[in-house]
Amino acid sequence: MTDTTRREVLGWLAGLGAAAGMGLLAPGRAAASVSVTALRGVTLVDAAHTRSNATIVLADNRILAVGACDLPLPRGAAVLDLAGKFVIPGLWDMHVHGAFLDRITLPLCLVNGVTGIREMWGFPPICALRDRIERGEVFGPRLVVGSSIIDGPHSTLPGALIVSTPDEGRQAVRDAKTQGADFVKVYSYLDRPTLAAIADECSRQDITFAGHCSDHVALGDASDLGQRTFEHMYGLPLATSAAETELRQAIATLPLDPADPFAWFKQVLEFERQATLTHRRGKAVQLAKRLRRNGSALCPTMVAMRVYSSPAERFENDPRMKYMPAFYRDLWRDGLKRWVPVTPQEIQEQAEFFRRRAEQVAEMHELGVEVLVGTDAGNPYSFSGFSVHDELELLVEAGLPPAAALRAGTRDTRLVPGAEANLVVLDGNPLADIRNTQRIHTVLTRGRVLGPAERQRMLADVESAAKEPFPAVQVGCC
């Protein structure tokens, strides 16, 4: 972890002159007008190191210095004595839905230490919200916004942008870029020629694409085309199965009723479950090589997949429901009816299916593939902010060491001078027990300090907002 020397500290003691000279202050901010906050006596835990009894100095949402406990500070600095506390980088949720519920989603993320989110179903108002956050007009996490979801014919997702030809796929990419999307979101029903055209147009437009592994394109092939992330563990069991050829042939010849495309989707999931029974380490090794070479990552959203693999009533009394709009209780319950197992045999099979897929994610991590924390928040019993901590716990249960899970949740961020000051202060060591990420004392982001009292006030405001009427929205696994 980069230290700050006494010589460097003296450069900014009198008025943060060094900070201004390094370009660390926001444009137009005078160094003397910037408040300085110092966290004393903490243990820093980031993607690279752990450092005990340290001081970290912040100003203008930037880390100015990292040093020993006796690091000298400028006159007037606000000092937080946090001896015995642990500081980690702000967390990211890389698969979120519901940023449009800004009075709920945004504060729930912040109070849970989630200072960055990737919205996986974007449209112009969410792009506008992203820009308002960056201008300081709305207090919220960093927001990365996907395009409208692009899918092929017979999509199970109401509201998806349906493209039937490669030319339509290219136009969808151009439109996404024009509308301000940060990346293109692809879905389950795209055929290979259309996905290839989307990939090529993304390259031409200098924009990435991510999303579901298409049921018509093998995961390794989609990675070779340039897909950056693969969501929900879809495609992974097939790609590592000894029976992949036979199962893909079964998918290719599977009848599809346009009046009920979800039945086709569920049958493909059944083929994926069968694929986990013939998993082969050798195929996993070869797949991992392709994913590493292509820079593709897995975003398994285990929180959501556990819900879809469990009996419908398992999570319905979660106390965090009080933070969700009232209509979500019926919406989530009804939305699960076609997904979840019912009979004892189905319940047992789905529990085993979930366990095997989770083990495959851990295996991919072991083989050097990047794993990202994502929750599919907005879908049944996946809660904005809160469920990031559930996902971290599930990753560790699957086999990732706590340090690796933390890197997945912080996107390998390091706490060094010049970095953004998005920090979470914990009451316990997350490397000893990943559940300690839930023991949040304070969150620091965008120049604000969200201590225990402020976080409780924000939660109370969300609970009140959740009781207000909201327009009905379509929720599905996406």
Coordinates of C-alpha atoms in Angstrom, one line a residue:
M1 CA 0.0 0.0 0.0
T2 CA 1.5 3.3 -1.1
D3 CA 2.7 5.4 1.9
T4 CA 2.9 9.2 2.2
T5 CA 6.2 10.5 3.3
R6 CA 6.7 13.4 5.7
R7 CA 8.2 15.5 2.8
E8 CA 5.0 14.9 0.8
V9 CA 2.8 15.8 3.8
L10 CA 4.6 19.1 4.4
G11 CA 3.8 20.0 0.8
W12 CA 0.1 20.3 1.6
L13 CA 0.0 21.1 5.3
A14 CA -0.4 24.8 5.0
G15 CA -3.3 24.8 2.5
L16 CA -3.4 21.6 0.5
G17 CA -1.1 23.2 -2.1
A18 CA 0.2 19.8 -3.1
A19 CA -3.3 18.6 -3.7
A20 CA -4.1 21.4 -6.0
G21 CA -0.8 20.9 -7.8
M22 CA -1.5 17.3 -8.3
G23 CA -4.9 18.0 -9.8
L24 CA -6.7 16.2 -7.0
L25 CA -9.2 19.0 -6.3
A26 CA -12.3 19.5 -8.3
P27 CA -12.2 22.2 -11.0
G28 CA -12.7 25.6 -9.5
R29 CA -12.1 24.6 -5.9
A30 CA -9.7 26.7 -3.9
A31 CA -7.4 24.5 -1.8
A32 CA -8.1 26.6 1.3
S33 CA -11.8 26.1 1.0
V34 CA -11.6 22.3 1.0
S35 CA -12.3 20.5 4.2
V36 CA -10.0 17.8 5.3
T37 CA -11.0 14.6 7.1
A38 CA -8.6 12.2 8.6
L39 CA -9.4 8.6 9.8
R40 CA -7.0 7.7 12.6
G41 CA -5.9 4.3 13.9
V42 CA -7.7 2.2 11.3
T43 CA -6.7 -1.0 9.6
L44 CA -6.9 -0.6 5.8
V45 CA -7.9 -3.6 3.8
D46 CA -7.9 -3.3 0.0
A47 CA -7.2 -5.3 -3.1
A48 CA -3.4 -5.4 -2.5
H49 CA -2.6 -5.1 1.2
T50 CA -3.7 -4.9 4.8
R51 CA -2.2 -2.1 7.0
S52 CA -2.8 -1.7 10.7
N53 CA -2.8 1.4 12.8
A54 CA -2.9 3.7 9.8
T55 CA -4.2 7.2 9.0
I56 CA -6.0 8.0 5.8
V57 CA -6.5 11.7 4.8
L58 CA -9.4 12.8 2.5
A59 CA -10.4 16.0 0.8
D60 CA -12.7 16.8 -2.1
N61 CA -13.7 13.1 -2.4
R62 CA -10.1 12.1 -3.0
I63 CA -7.5 10.3 -0.8
L64 CA -4.7 12.8 -0.2
A65 CA -2.5 10.7 2.0
V66 CA -2.0 7.3 3.6
G67 CA 0.4 6.9 6.4
A68 CA 1.2 5.9 10.0
C69 CA -1.0 6.7 12.9
D70 CA 1.1 9.8 13.7
L71 CA 0.9 11.3 10.2
P72 CA 0.9 15.1 10.6
L73 CA -2.3 16.9 9.6
P74 CA -3.2 20.4 8.5
R75 CA -4.7 22.8 11.0
G76 CA -8.5 22.4 11.2
A77 CA -8.7 18.9 9.8
A78 CA -11.6 16.9 11.1
V79 CA -10.2 13.8 12.8
L80 CA -12.2 10.7 13.3
D81 CA -10.7 8.5 15.9
L82 CA -11.5 5.0 14.6
A83 CA -9.1 2.8 16.5
G84 CA -10.0 -0.9 16.1
K85 CA -12.1 -0.2 13.0
F86 CA -11.4 -1.6 9.5
V87 CA -11.6 0.4 6.3
I88 CA -12.4 -1.1 2.9
P89 CA -13.0 0.5 -0.5
G90 CA -16.6 1.3 -1.4
L91 CA -18.5 -1.7 -2.7
W92 CA -20.0 -2.2 -6.2
D93 CA -23.1 -4.0 -7.2
M94 CA -22.5 -5.0 -10.9
H95 CA -26.1 -6.1 -11.6
V96 CA -28.9 -3.8 -10.5
H97 CA -32.4 -3.0 -11.6
G98 CA -34.4 -0.1 -10.2
A99 CA -32.3 3.0 -10.3
F100 CA -35.4 4.8 -11.4
L101 CA -36.7 4.2 -7.9
D102 CA -34.1 6.8 -6.9
R103 CA -35.5 7.5 -3.4
I104 CA -35.2 3.9 -2.6
T105 CA -32.4 2.3 -4.6
L106 CA -29.8 5.0 -4.2
P107 CA -29.9 5.6 -0.5
L108 CA -30.2 1.8 0.2
C109 CA -27.0 1.4 -1.7
L110 CA -25.2 4.2 0.1
V111 CA -26.1 3.2 3.7
N112 CA -24.9 -0.3 2.9
G113 CA -21.5 1.0 1.6
V114 CA -22.3 0.4 -2.0
T115 CA -20.8 3.4 -3.8
G116 CA -21.1 2.1 -7.4
I117 CA -23.8 0.3 -9.3
R118 CA -24.3 -1.0 -12.8
E119 CA -27.9 -0.6 -14.0
M120 CA -28.6 -3.5 -16.3
W121 CA -31.7 -2.2 -18.1
G122 CA -31.2 1.4 -19.1
F123 CA -33.2 4.0 -20.8
P124 CA -32.7 7.8 -21.3
P125 CA -34.1 9.0 -17.9
I126 CA -31.7 6.7 -16.1
C127 CA -28.8 8.1 -18.2
A128 CA -30.1 11.6 -17.1
L129 CA -30.1 10.4 -13.5
R130 CA -26.5 9.3 -13.9
D131 CA -25.5 12.7 -15.1
R132 CA -27.4 14.5 -12.3
I133 CA -25.5 12.4 -9.7
E134 CA -22.2 13.3 -11.3
R135 CA -23.1 17.0 -11.2
G136 CA -24.0 16.8 -7.5
E137 CA -27.7 17.4 -8.0
V138 CA -28.6 14.0 -6.7
F139 CA -26.8 12.2 -3.9
G140 CA -26.1 8.7 -5.0
P141 CA -23.5 6.1 -6.0
R142 CA -21.5 6.1 -9.2
L143 CA -24.0 4.8 -11.8
V144 CA -23.0 2.9 -14.9
V145 CA -26.0 2.5 -17.3
G146 CA -26.7 -0.3 -19.8
S147 CA -28.7 0.0 -22.9
S148 CA -32.3 -1.2 -23.3
I149 CA -32.1 -5.0 -23.2
I150 CA -31.6 -6.3 -26.7
D151 CA -33.0 -9.8 -27.4
G152 CA -34.1 -12.0 -30.3
P153 CA -37.6 -13.2 -31.3
H154 CA -39.8 -14.9 -28.8
S155 CA -38.1 -13.2 -25.9
T156 CA -39.5 -14.0 -22.5
L157 CA -39.0 -10.4 -21.3
P158 CA -41.8 -7.9 -21.9
G159 CA -40.3 -4.5 -23.0
A160 CA -37.1 -5.9 -24.5
L161 CA -35.9 -4.5 -27.8
I162 CA -36.4 -7.3 -30.2
V163 CA -34.0 -7.6 -33.1
S164 CA -34.5 -10.2 -35.8
T165 CA -31.6 -9.7 -38.2
P166 CA -27.9 -8.7 -37.9
D167 CA -28.7 -5.3 -39.4
E168 CA -31.3 -4.7 -36.7
G169 CA -28.8 -5.7 -34.1
R170 CA -26.3 -3.1 -35.5
Q171 CA -28.9 -0.4 -35.5
A172 CA -29.7 -1.2 -31.8
V173 CA -26.1 -0.7 -30.9
R174 CA -25.9 2.6 -32.7
D175 CA -29.1 3.8 -31.0
A176 CA -27.8 2.7 -27.6
K177 CA -24.6 4.8 -28.1
T178 CA -26.7 7.8 -29.2
Q179 CA -28.9 7.5 -26.2
G180 CA -26.0 7.7 -23.8
A181 CA -25.7 4.0 -22.7
D182 CA -22.3 3.1 -21.1
F183 CA -22.6 -0.5 -22.5
V184 CA -24.9 -2.7 -24.5
K185 CA -27.0 -5.3 -22.7
V186 CA -27.7 -8.6 -24.6
Y187 CA -30.1 -11.3 -23.7
S188 CA -31.0 -15.0 -24.0
Y189 CA -32.7 -15.4 -27.4
L190 CA -30.1 -13.8 -29.8
D191 CA -28.9 -16.1 -32.6
R192 CA -25.2 -16.3 -33.4
P193 CA -25.3 -14.1 -36.6
T194 CA -27.1 -11.3 -34.8
L195 CA -24.9 -11.5 -31.7
A196 CA -21.8 -11.4 -34.0
A197 CA -23.2 -8.3 -35.7
I198 CA -23.9 -6.7 -32.4
A199 CA -20.3 -7.5 -31.3
D200 CA -18.8 -6.1 -34.4
E201 CA -20.9 -2.9 -34.2
C202 CA -19.9 -2.5 -30.6
S203 CA -16.3 -2.6 -31.7
R204 CA -17.0 0.0 -34.4
Q205 CA -18.8 2.3 -31.9
D206 CA -16.2 1.8 -29.1
I207 CA -18.7 0.4 -26.6
T208 CA -18.7 -2.9 -24.8
F209 CA -21.5 -5.4 -24.5
A210 CA -22.5 -7.6 -21.6
G211 CA -25.5 -9.6 -20.3
H212 CA -26.9 -13.1 -20.6
C213 CA -25.1 -15.9 -22.4
S214 CA -27.4 -16.5 -25.3
D215 CA -29.0 -20.0 -25.3
H216 CA -28.1 -20.2 -29.0
V217 CA -24.3 -19.3 -28.5
A218 CA -21.8 -21.2 -26.4
L219 CA -20.3 -19.2 -23.6
G220 CA -16.8 -19.6 -24.9
D221 CA -17.9 -18.5 -28.4
A222 CA -19.6 -15.4 -27.0
S223 CA -16.5 -14.5 -25.1
D224 CA -14.5 -14.8 -28.3
L225 CA -16.9 -12.3 -29.9
G226 CA -16.0 -9.9 -27.1
Q227 CA -18.8 -10.2 -24.5
R228 CA -17.4 -8.6 -21.3
T229 CA -19.5 -10.2 -18.6
F230 CA -21.8 -13.2 -18.3
E231 CA -24.7 -13.0 -15.8
H232 CA -26.5 -15.5 -13.6
M233 CA -24.2 -18.5 -14.3
Y234 CA -26.2 -19.1 -17.5
G235 CA -24.2 -21.1 -20.1
L236 CA -21.5 -22.1 -17.6
P237 CA -22.8 -25.6 -16.9
L238 CA -23.2 -26.4 -20.6
A239 CA -19.7 -25.1 -21.5
T240 CA -18.1 -27.4 -18.9
S241 CA -20.1 -30.5 -19.5
A242 CA -19.0 -33.7 -21.1
A243 CA -22.4 -33.9 -22.7
E244 CA -22.3 -30.4 -24.1
T245 CA -22.6 -31.5 -27.8
E246 CA -25.7 -33.7 -27.1
L247 CA -27.4 -31.1 -24.9
R248 CA -26.8 -28.3 -27.5
Q249 CA -28.3 -30.5 -30.1
A250 CA -31.3 -31.0 -27.9
I251 CA -31.6 -27.2 -27.5
A252 CA -31.3 -26.7 -31.3
T253 CA -34.2 -29.1 -31.9
L254 CA -36.4 -28.0 -28.9
P255 CA -39.8 -26.9 -30.1
L256 CA -40.8 -23.4 -29.1
D257 CA -44.4 -22.3 -28.7
P258 CA -44.5 -18.5 -29.5
A259 CA -47.4 -18.3 -27.1
D260 CA -45.4 -19.6 -24.2
P261 CA -41.6 -18.9 -24.8
F262 CA -41.0 -19.2 -21.0
A263 CA -41.6 -23.0 -21.2
W264 CA -38.7 -23.2 -23.7
F265 CA -36.5 -21.1 -21.4
K266 CA -37.3 -23.4 -18.4
Q267 CA -36.4 -26.5 -20.5
V268 CA -33.1 -25.0 -21.4
L269 CA -32.5 -24.4 -17.7
E270 CA -33.3 -28.1 -17.1
F271 CA -30.6 -29.0 -19.7
E272 CA -28.2 -26.8 -17.8
R273 CA -29.1 -28.7 -14.6
Q274 CA -28.4 -31.9 -16.3
A275 CA -25.1 -30.5 -17.6
T276 CA -23.9 -30.0 -14.0
L277 CA -24.1 -33.8 -13.5
T278 CA -21.4 -34.3 -16.2
H279 CA -19.0 -31.5 -15.3
R280 CA -15.5 -32.0 -16.4
R281 CA -12.5 -30.2 -14.9
G282 CA -10.6 -30.3 -18.2
K283 CA -13.3 -28.4 -20.1
A284 CA -13.4 -25.9 -17.3
V285 CA -9.6 -25.3 -17.7
Q286 CA -10.0 -24.7 -21.4
L287 CA -13.0 -22.4 -20.9
A288 CA -11.1 -20.4 -18.3
K289 CA -8.2 -19.9 -20.7
R290 CA -10.6 -18.4 -23.3
L291 CA -12.3 -16.1 -20.7
R292 CA -8.9 -14.9 -19.4
R293 CA -7.6 -14.3 -22.9
N294 CA -10.7 -12.3 -23.8
G295 CA -11.0 -10.4 -20.6
S296 CA -14.5 -11.8 -19.9
A297 CA -15.8 -11.9 -16.3
L298 CA -18.6 -13.8 -14.5
C299 CA -21.3 -12.0 -12.6
P300 CA -23.1 -15.0 -11.0
T301 CA -25.8 -13.1 -9.0
M302 CA -26.0 -16.0 -6.6
V303 CA -28.5 -14.1 -4.4
A304 CA -31.1 -14.1 -7.2
M305 CA -30.3 -17.6 -8.4
R306 CA -30.8 -18.9 -4.8
V307 CA -34.2 -17.4 -4.7
Y308 CA -35.2 -18.9 -8.0
S309 CA -33.9 -22.3 -6.8
S310 CA -35.9 -22.3 -3.6
P311 CA -39.5 -22.8 -2.5
A312 CA -41.6 -19.7 -3.1
E313 CA -42.3 -19.0 0.6
R314 CA -38.6 -19.2 1.8
F315 CA -37.8 -15.5 1.6
E316 CA -41.3 -13.8 1.7
N317 CA -41.0 -12.7 5.3
D318 CA -37.6 -11.1 5.0
P319 CA -37.6 -8.0 7.3
R320 CA -36.0 -5.9 4.6
M321 CA -39.3 -5.9 2.7
K322 CA -40.2 -2.8 4.7
Y323 CA -37.8 -0.9 2.5
M324 CA -39.4 -2.0 -0.8
P325 CA -42.5 -0.4 -2.4
A326 CA -45.7 -2.1 -1.0
F327 CA -46.7 -3.6 -4.3
Y328 CA -43.5 -5.5 -4.5
R329 CA -44.7 -8.1 -2.0
D330 CA -47.4 -9.3 -4.4
L331 CA -45.4 -8.7 -7.5
W332 CA -42.4 -10.8 -6.3
R333 CA -44.6 -13.6 -4.9
D334 CA -46.6 -13.9 -8.2
G335 CA -43.5 -13.5 -10.3
L336 CA -41.9 -16.6 -8.7
K337 CA -44.8 -19.0 -9.4
R338 CA -43.5 -20.3 -12.7
W339 CA -39.8 -20.3 -11.6
V340 CA -39.6 -22.1 -8.3
P341 CA -39.5 -25.8 -7.3
V342 CA -42.7 -27.2 -5.7
T343 CA -42.4 -31.0 -5.2
P344 CA -39.8 -32.5 -2.8
Q345 CA -37.9 -33.9 -5.7
E346 CA -37.8 -30.5 -7.5
I347 CA -36.7 -28.8 -4.3
Q348 CA -33.9 -31.3 -3.9
E349 CA -32.8 -31.1 -7.5
Q350 CA -32.8 -27.3 -7.6
A351 CA -30.8 -27.0 -4.3
E352 CA -28.2 -29.4 -5.8
F353 CA -28.2 -27.4 -9.1
F354 CA -27.5 -24.2 -7.2
R355 CA -24.7 -25.8 -5.2
R356 CA -23.0 -27.2 -8.3
R357 CA -23.2 -24.0 -10.2
A358 CA -21.8 -22.1 -7.2
E359 CA -18.9 -24.5 -7.1
Q360 CA -18.2 -23.9 -10.8
V361 CA -18.0 -20.2 -10.2
A362 CA -15.4 -20.9 -7.4
E363 CA -13.6 -23.2 -9.8
M364 CA -13.5 -20.4 -12.5
H365 CA -12.1 -18.0 -9.9
E366 CA -9.4 -20.6 -9.0
L367 CA -8.5 -20.8 -12.7
G368 CA -8.0 -17.1 -12.9
V369 CA -11.3 -15.8 -14.3
E370 CA -12.6 -12.6 -12.9
V371 CA -15.7 -12.8 -10.7
L372 CA -17.9 -9.8 -10.0
V373 CA -20.4 -9.1 -7.3
G374 CA -23.9 -8.6 -8.6
T375 CA -27.3 -9.1 -7.0
D376 CA -30.0 -8.7 -9.7
A377 CA -31.5 -6.2 -7.2
G378 CA -35.1 -5.4 -8.0
N379 CA -35.9 -9.0 -8.7
P380 CA -37.6 -11.1 -6.0
Y381 CA -35.9 -10.8 -2.6
S382 CA -32.8 -9.2 -4.0
F383 CA -32.5 -5.9 -2.1
S384 CA -30.6 -2.9 -3.2
G385 CA -27.5 -2.4 -1.1
F386 CA -28.3 -5.1 1.5
S387 CA -27.9 -8.1 -0.9
V388 CA -24.4 -7.1 -1.9
H389 CA -23.4 -8.5 1.5
D390 CA -25.5 -11.6 1.0
E391 CA -23.6 -12.1 -2.3
L392 CA -20.2 -11.8 -0.7
E393 CA -21.2 -14.4 1.9
L394 CA -22.5 -16.8 -0.9
L395 CA -19.2 -16.4 -2.8
V396 CA -17.3 -17.4 0.3
E397 CA -19.6 -20.3 0.9
A398 CA -19.0 -21.4 -2.7
G399 CA -15.2 -21.5 -2.0
L400 CA -13.7 -18.1 -2.6
P401 CA -11.4 -16.9 0.2
P402 CA -12.8 -13.8 1.9
A403 CA -10.0 -11.6 0.4
A404 CA -11.0 -12.8 -3.1
A405 CA -14.7 -12.1 -2.4
L406 CA -13.8 -8.6 -1.2
R407 CA -11.8 -7.9 -4.3
A408 CA -14.8 -9.1 -6.4
G409 CA -17.0 -6.6 -4.4
T410 CA -14.6 -3.7 -4.7
R411 CA -13.4 -4.2 -8.3
D412 CA -9.8 -4.5 -7.1
T413 CA -9.8 -0.9 -5.8
R414 CA -6.7 0.2 -3.9
L415 CA -6.6 2.8 -1.2
V416 CA -3.8 5.1 -2.4
P417 CA -3.3 8.8 -2.8
G418 CA -5.2 10.2 -5.7
A419 CA -8.0 7.5 -5.6
E420 CA -11.6 8.4 -5.0
A421 CA -12.5 8.6 -1.4
N422 CA -15.3 6.0 -1.4
L423 CA -14.7 4.2 1.9
V424 CA -16.6 1.9 4.2
V425 CA -15.6 1.8 7.9
L426 CA -16.4 -1.6 9.5
D427 CA -16.6 -2.8 13.1
G428 CA -15.0 -6.1 12.3
N429 CA -12.3 -7.6 10.0
P430 CA -13.9 -8.9 6.7
L431 CA -10.8 -11.1 6.1
A432 CA -11.6 -13.0 9.3
D433 CA -15.3 -13.3 8.5
I434 CA -16.8 -11.9 5.3
R435 CA -20.1 -11.2 7.2
N436 CA -18.3 -8.4 8.9
T437 CA -18.9 -6.3 5.8
Q438 CA -22.4 -6.0 7.2
R439 CA -21.1 -4.4 10.4
I440 CA -20.9 -0.9 8.9
H441 CA -20.0 2.0 11.2
T442 CA -19.6 4.8 8.7
V443 CA -19.6 5.3 4.9
L444 CA -17.6 8.1 3.2
T445 CA -18.5 9.1 -0.3
R446 CA -18.7 12.2 -2.5
G447 CA -17.2 14.3 0.4
R448 CA -19.9 13.3 2.9
V449 CA -19.5 11.3 6.1
L450 CA -22.5 9.0 6.7
G451 CA -22.1 8.1 10.3
P452 CA -24.4 5.8 12.3
A453 CA -27.1 8.5 13.0
E454 CA -27.2 9.7 9.4
R455 CA -27.4 6.1 8.0
Q456 CA -30.4 5.4 10.3
R457 CA -32.1 8.6 9.2
M458 CA -31.6 7.6 5.6
L459 CA -33.1 4.2 6.2
A460 CA -36.1 5.8 7.9
D461 CA -36.6 8.0 4.9
V462 CA -36.5 5.0 2.6
E463 CA -39.1 3.2 4.7
S464 CA -41.4 6.2 4.5
A465 CA -40.8 6.5 0.7
A466 CA -41.6 2.8 0.3
K467 CA -45.1 3.4 1.6
E468 CA -45.9 5.9 -1.0
P469 CA -47.7 4.8 -4.2
F470 CA -45.5 3.9 -7.1
P471 CA -46.4 3.1 -10.8
A472 CA -46.5 -0.7 -11.5
V473 CA -43.3 -2.0 -13.1
Q474 CA -42.4 -5.2 -14.8
V475 CA -40.0 -7.3 -12.9
G476 CA -38.3 -10.4 -14.2
C477 CA -34.9 -12.1 -14.1
C478 CA -32.8 -9.8 -16.3

